[in-house]
Short mmCIF file of N, CA and C in Angstrom, two decimals:
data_model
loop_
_atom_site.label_atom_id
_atom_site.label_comp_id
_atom_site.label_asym_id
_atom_site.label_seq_id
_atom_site.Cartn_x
_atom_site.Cartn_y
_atom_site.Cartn_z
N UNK S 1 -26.71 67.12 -18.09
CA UNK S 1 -28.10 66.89 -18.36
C UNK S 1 -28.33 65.43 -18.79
N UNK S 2 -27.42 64.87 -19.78
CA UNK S 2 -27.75 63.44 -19.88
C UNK S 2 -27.11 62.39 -19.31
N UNK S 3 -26.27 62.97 -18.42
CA UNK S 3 -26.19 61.89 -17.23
C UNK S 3 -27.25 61.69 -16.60
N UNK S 4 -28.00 62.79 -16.19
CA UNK S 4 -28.64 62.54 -14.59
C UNK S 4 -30.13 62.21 -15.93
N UNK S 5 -30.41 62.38 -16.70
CA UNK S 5 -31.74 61.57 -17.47
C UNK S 5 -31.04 60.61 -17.28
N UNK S 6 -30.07 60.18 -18.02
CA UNK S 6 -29.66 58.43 -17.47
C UNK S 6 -30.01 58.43 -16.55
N UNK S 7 -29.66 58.50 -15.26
CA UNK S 7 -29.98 57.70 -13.77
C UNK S 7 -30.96 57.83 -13.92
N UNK S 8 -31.50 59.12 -13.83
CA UNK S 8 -32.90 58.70 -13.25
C UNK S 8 -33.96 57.94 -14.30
N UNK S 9 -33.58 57.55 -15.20
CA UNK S 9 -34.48 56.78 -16.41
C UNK S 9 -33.83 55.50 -15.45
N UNK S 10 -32.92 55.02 -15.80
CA UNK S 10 -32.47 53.48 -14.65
C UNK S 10 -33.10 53.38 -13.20
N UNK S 11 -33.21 54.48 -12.49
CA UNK S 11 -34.27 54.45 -11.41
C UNK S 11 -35.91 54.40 -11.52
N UNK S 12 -36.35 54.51 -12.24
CA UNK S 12 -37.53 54.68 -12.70
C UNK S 12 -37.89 53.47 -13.12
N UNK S 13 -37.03 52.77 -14.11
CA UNK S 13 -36.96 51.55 -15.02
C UNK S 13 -36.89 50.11 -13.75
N UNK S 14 -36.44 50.61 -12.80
CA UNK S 14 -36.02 49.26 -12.02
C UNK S 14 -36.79 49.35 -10.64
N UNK S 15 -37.79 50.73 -10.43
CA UNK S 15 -38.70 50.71 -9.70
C UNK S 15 -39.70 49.43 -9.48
N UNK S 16 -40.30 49.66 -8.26
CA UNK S 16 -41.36 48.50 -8.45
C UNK S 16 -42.57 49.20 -8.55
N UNK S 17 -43.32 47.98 -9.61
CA UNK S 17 -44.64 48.50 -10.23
C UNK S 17 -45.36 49.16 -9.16
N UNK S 18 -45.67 49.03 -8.03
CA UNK S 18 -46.53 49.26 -7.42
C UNK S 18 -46.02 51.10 -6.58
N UNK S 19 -44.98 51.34 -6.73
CA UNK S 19 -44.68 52.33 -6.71
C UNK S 19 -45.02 53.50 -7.99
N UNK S 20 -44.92 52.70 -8.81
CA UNK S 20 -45.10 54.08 -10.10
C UNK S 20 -46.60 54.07 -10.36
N UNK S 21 -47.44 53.33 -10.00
CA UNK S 21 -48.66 53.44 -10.05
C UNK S 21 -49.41 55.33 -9.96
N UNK S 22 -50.01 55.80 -11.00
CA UNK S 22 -50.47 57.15 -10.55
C UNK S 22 -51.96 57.12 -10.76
N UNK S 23 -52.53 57.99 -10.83
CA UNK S 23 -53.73 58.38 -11.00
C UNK S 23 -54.23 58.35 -12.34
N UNK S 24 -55.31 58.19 -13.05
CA UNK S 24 -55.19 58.77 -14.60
C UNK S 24 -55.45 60.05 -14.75
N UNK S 25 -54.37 60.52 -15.94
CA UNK S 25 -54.53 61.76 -16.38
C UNK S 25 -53.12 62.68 -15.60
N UNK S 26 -52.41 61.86 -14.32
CA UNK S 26 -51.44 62.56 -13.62
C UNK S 26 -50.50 62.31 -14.33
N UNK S 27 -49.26 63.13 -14.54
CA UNK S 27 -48.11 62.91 -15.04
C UNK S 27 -47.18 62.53 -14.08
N UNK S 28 -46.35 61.61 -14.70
CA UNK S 28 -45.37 61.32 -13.75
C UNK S 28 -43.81 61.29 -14.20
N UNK S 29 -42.91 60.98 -13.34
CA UNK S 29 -41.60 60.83 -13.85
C UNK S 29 -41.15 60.70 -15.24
N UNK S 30 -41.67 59.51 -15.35
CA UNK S 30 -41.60 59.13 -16.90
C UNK S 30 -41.91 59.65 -18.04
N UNK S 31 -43.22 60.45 -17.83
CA UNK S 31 -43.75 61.67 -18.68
C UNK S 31 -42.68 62.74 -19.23
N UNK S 32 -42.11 62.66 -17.79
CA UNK S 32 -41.04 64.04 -18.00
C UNK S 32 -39.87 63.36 -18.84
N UNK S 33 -39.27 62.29 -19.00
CA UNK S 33 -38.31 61.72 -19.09
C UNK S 33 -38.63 61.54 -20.56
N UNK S 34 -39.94 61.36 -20.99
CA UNK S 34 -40.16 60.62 -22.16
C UNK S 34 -40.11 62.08 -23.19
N UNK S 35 -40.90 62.89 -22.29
CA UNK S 35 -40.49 64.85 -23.23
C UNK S 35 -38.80 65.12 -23.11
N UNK S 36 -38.34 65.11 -22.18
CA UNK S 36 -36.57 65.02 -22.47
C UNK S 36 -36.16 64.21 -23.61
N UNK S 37 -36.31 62.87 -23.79
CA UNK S 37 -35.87 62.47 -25.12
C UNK S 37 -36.44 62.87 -26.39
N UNK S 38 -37.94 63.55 -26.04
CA UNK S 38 -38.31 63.74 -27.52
C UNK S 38 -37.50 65.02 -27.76
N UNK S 39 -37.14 65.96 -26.83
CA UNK S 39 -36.55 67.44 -26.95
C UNK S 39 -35.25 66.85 -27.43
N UNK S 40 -34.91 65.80 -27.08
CA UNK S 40 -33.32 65.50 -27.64
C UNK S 40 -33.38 64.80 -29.01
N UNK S 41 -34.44 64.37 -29.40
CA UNK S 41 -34.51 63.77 -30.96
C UNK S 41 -34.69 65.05 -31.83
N UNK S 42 -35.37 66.35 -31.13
CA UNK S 42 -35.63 67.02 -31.93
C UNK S 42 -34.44 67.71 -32.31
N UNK S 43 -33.27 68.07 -31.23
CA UNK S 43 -32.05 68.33 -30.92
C UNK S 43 -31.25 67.70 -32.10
N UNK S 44 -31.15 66.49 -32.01
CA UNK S 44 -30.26 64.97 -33.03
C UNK S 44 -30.59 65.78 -34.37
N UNK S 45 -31.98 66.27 -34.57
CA UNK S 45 -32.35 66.61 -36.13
C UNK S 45 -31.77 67.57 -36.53
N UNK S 46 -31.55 68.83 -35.58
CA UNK S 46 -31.14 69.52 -36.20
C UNK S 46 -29.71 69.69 -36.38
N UNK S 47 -28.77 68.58 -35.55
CA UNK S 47 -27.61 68.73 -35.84
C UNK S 47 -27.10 68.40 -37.22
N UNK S 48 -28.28 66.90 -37.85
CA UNK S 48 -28.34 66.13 -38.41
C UNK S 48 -28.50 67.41 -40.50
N UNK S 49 -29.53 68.51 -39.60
CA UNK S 49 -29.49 69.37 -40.70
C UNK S 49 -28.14 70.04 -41.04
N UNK S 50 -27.75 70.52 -39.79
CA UNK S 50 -26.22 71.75 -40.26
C UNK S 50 -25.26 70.44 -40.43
N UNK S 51 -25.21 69.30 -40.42
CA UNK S 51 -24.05 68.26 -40.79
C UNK S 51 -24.51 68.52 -42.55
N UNK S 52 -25.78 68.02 -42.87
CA UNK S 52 -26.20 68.35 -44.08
C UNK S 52 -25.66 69.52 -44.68
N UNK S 53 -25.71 70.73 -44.34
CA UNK S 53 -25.66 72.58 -45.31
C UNK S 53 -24.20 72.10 -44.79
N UNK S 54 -23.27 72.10 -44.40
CA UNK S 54 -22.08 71.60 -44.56
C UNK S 54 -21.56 70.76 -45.98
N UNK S 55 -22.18 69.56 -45.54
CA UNK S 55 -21.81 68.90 -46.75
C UNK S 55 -22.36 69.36 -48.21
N UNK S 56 -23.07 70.10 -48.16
CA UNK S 56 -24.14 70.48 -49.50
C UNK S 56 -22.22 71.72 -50.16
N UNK S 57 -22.18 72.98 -48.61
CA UNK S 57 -20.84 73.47 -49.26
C UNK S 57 -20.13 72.65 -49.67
N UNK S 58 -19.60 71.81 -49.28
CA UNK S 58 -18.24 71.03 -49.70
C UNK S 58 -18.63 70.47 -50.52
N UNK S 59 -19.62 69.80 -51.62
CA UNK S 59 -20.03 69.29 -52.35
C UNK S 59 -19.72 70.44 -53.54
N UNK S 60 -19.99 71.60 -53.49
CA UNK S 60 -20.59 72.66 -54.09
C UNK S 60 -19.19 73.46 -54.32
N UNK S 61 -18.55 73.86 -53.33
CA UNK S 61 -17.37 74.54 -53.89
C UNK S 61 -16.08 74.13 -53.16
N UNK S 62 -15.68 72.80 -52.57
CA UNK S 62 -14.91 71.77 -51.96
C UNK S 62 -14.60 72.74 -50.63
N UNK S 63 -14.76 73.66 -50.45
CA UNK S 63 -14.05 74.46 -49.39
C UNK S 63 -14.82 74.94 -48.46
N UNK S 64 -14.44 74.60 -47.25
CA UNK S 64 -15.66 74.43 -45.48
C UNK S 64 -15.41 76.01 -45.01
N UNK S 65 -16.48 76.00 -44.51
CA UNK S 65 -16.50 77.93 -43.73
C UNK S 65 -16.00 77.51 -42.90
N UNK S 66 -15.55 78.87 -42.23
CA UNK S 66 -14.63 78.35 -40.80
C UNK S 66 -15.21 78.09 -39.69
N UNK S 67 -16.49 77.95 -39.22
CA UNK S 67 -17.13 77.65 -38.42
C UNK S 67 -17.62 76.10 -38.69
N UNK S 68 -17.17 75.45 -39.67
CA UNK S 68 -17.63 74.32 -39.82
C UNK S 68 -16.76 73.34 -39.03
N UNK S 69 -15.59 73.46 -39.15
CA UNK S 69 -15.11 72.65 -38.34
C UNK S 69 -15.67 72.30 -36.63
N UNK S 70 -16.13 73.70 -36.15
CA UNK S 70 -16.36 73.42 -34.70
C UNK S 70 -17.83 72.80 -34.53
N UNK S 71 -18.54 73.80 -35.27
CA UNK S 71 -20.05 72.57 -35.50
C UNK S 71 -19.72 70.98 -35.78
N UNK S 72 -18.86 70.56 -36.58
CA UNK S 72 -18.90 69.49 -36.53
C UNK S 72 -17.87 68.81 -35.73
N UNK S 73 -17.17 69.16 -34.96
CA UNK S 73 -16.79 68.55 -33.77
C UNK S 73 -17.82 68.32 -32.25
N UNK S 74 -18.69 70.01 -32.23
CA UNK S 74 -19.76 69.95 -31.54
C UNK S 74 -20.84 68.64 -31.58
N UNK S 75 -21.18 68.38 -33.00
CA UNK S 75 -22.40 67.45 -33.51
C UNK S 75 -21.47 66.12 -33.05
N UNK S 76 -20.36 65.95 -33.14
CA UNK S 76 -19.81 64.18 -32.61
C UNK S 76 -19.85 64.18 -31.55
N UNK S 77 -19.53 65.32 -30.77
CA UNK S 77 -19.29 65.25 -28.91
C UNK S 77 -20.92 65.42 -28.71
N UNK S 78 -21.96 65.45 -29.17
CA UNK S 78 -23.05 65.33 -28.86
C UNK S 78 -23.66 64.63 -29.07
N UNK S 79 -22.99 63.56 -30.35
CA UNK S 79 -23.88 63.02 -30.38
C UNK S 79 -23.21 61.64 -30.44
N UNK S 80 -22.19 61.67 -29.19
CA UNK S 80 -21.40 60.47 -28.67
C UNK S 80 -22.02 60.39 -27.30
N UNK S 81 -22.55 61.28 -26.62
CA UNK S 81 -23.04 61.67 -25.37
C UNK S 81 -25.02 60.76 -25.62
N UNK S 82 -25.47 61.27 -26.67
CA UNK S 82 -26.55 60.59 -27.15
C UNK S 82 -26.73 59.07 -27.15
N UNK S 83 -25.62 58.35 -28.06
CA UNK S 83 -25.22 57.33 -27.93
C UNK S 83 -24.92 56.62 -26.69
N UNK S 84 -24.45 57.07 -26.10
CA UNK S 84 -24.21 56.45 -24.45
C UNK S 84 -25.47 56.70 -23.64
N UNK S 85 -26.53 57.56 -23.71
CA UNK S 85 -27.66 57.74 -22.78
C UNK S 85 -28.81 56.37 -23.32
N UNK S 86 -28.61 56.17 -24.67
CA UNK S 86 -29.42 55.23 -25.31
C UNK S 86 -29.22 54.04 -24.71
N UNK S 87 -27.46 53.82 -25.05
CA UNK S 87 -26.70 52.15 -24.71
C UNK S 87 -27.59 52.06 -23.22
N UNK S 88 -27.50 53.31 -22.08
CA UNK S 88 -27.56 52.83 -20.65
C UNK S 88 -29.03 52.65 -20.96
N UNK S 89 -29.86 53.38 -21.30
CA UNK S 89 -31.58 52.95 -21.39
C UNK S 89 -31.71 51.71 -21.81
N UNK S 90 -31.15 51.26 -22.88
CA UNK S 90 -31.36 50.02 -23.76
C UNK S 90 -30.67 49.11 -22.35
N UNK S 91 -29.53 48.89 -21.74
CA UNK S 91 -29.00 47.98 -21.38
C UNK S 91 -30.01 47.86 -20.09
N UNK S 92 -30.10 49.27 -19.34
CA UNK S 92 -31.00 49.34 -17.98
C UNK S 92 -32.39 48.39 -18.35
N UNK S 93 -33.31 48.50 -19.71
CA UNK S 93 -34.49 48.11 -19.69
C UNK S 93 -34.59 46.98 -19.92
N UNK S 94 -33.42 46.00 -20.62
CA UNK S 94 -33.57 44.93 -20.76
C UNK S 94 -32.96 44.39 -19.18
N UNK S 95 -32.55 44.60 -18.91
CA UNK S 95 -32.47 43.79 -17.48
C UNK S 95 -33.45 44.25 -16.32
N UNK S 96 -34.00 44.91 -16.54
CA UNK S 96 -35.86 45.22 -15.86
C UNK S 96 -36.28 44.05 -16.52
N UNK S 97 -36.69 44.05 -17.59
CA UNK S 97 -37.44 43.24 -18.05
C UNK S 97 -36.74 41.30 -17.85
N UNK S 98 -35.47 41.35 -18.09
CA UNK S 98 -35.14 40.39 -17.20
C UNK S 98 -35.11 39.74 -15.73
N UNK S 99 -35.35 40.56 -15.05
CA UNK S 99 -35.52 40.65 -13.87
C UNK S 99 -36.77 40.10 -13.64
N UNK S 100 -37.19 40.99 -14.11
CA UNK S 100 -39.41 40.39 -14.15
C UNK S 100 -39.64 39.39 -14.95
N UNK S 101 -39.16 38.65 -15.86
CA UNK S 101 -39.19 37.73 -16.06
C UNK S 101 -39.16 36.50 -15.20
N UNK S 102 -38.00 36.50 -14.61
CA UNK S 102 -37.22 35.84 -13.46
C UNK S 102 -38.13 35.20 -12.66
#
């Protein structure tokens, strides 16, 4: 799933203006792309909570439930996957915008 939002956010990003042009009020690519990342920030939060009730146990009586370990291997492999969809957006948009500069 966040591969192919990568590409197609880099396809979208390096389109020419006159192609993404829509109607007002039509949704387009980007619309969709821009609700995928908000569904994934909302995603980030809640990993961001059970990393929290984790640490609140171990704070509290030093000793992790046994399901903690895999949640928090889950929350890094997800949110190493996060990190890399950002780097390619961030790197893809500044060289759009370099480009058009140009």
């Amino acid at each position: 799933m966040l591969a192919d939002l990568r590409e197609e956010i880099k396809r979208f990003v390096v389109m020419p203006s006159e192609e993404a042009l829509t109607l007002p009020g039509q949704r387009t690519p980007l619309d969709d792309y821009i609700d995928e990342l908000a569904a994934l920030r909302t995603q980030v939060a809640k990993l961001g909570t059970n990393v929290n009730q984790i640490a609140h146990r171990l704070n509290a009586n030093g000793s992790a439930h046994p399901v903690d370990t895999a949640v928090l291997a889950e929350a890094r492999h997800t949110l190493m996957q996060v990190r890399a969809a950002l780097a390619d957006l961030d790197e893809t948009a500044d060289r759009a915008v370099s480009a058009k500069a140009a």
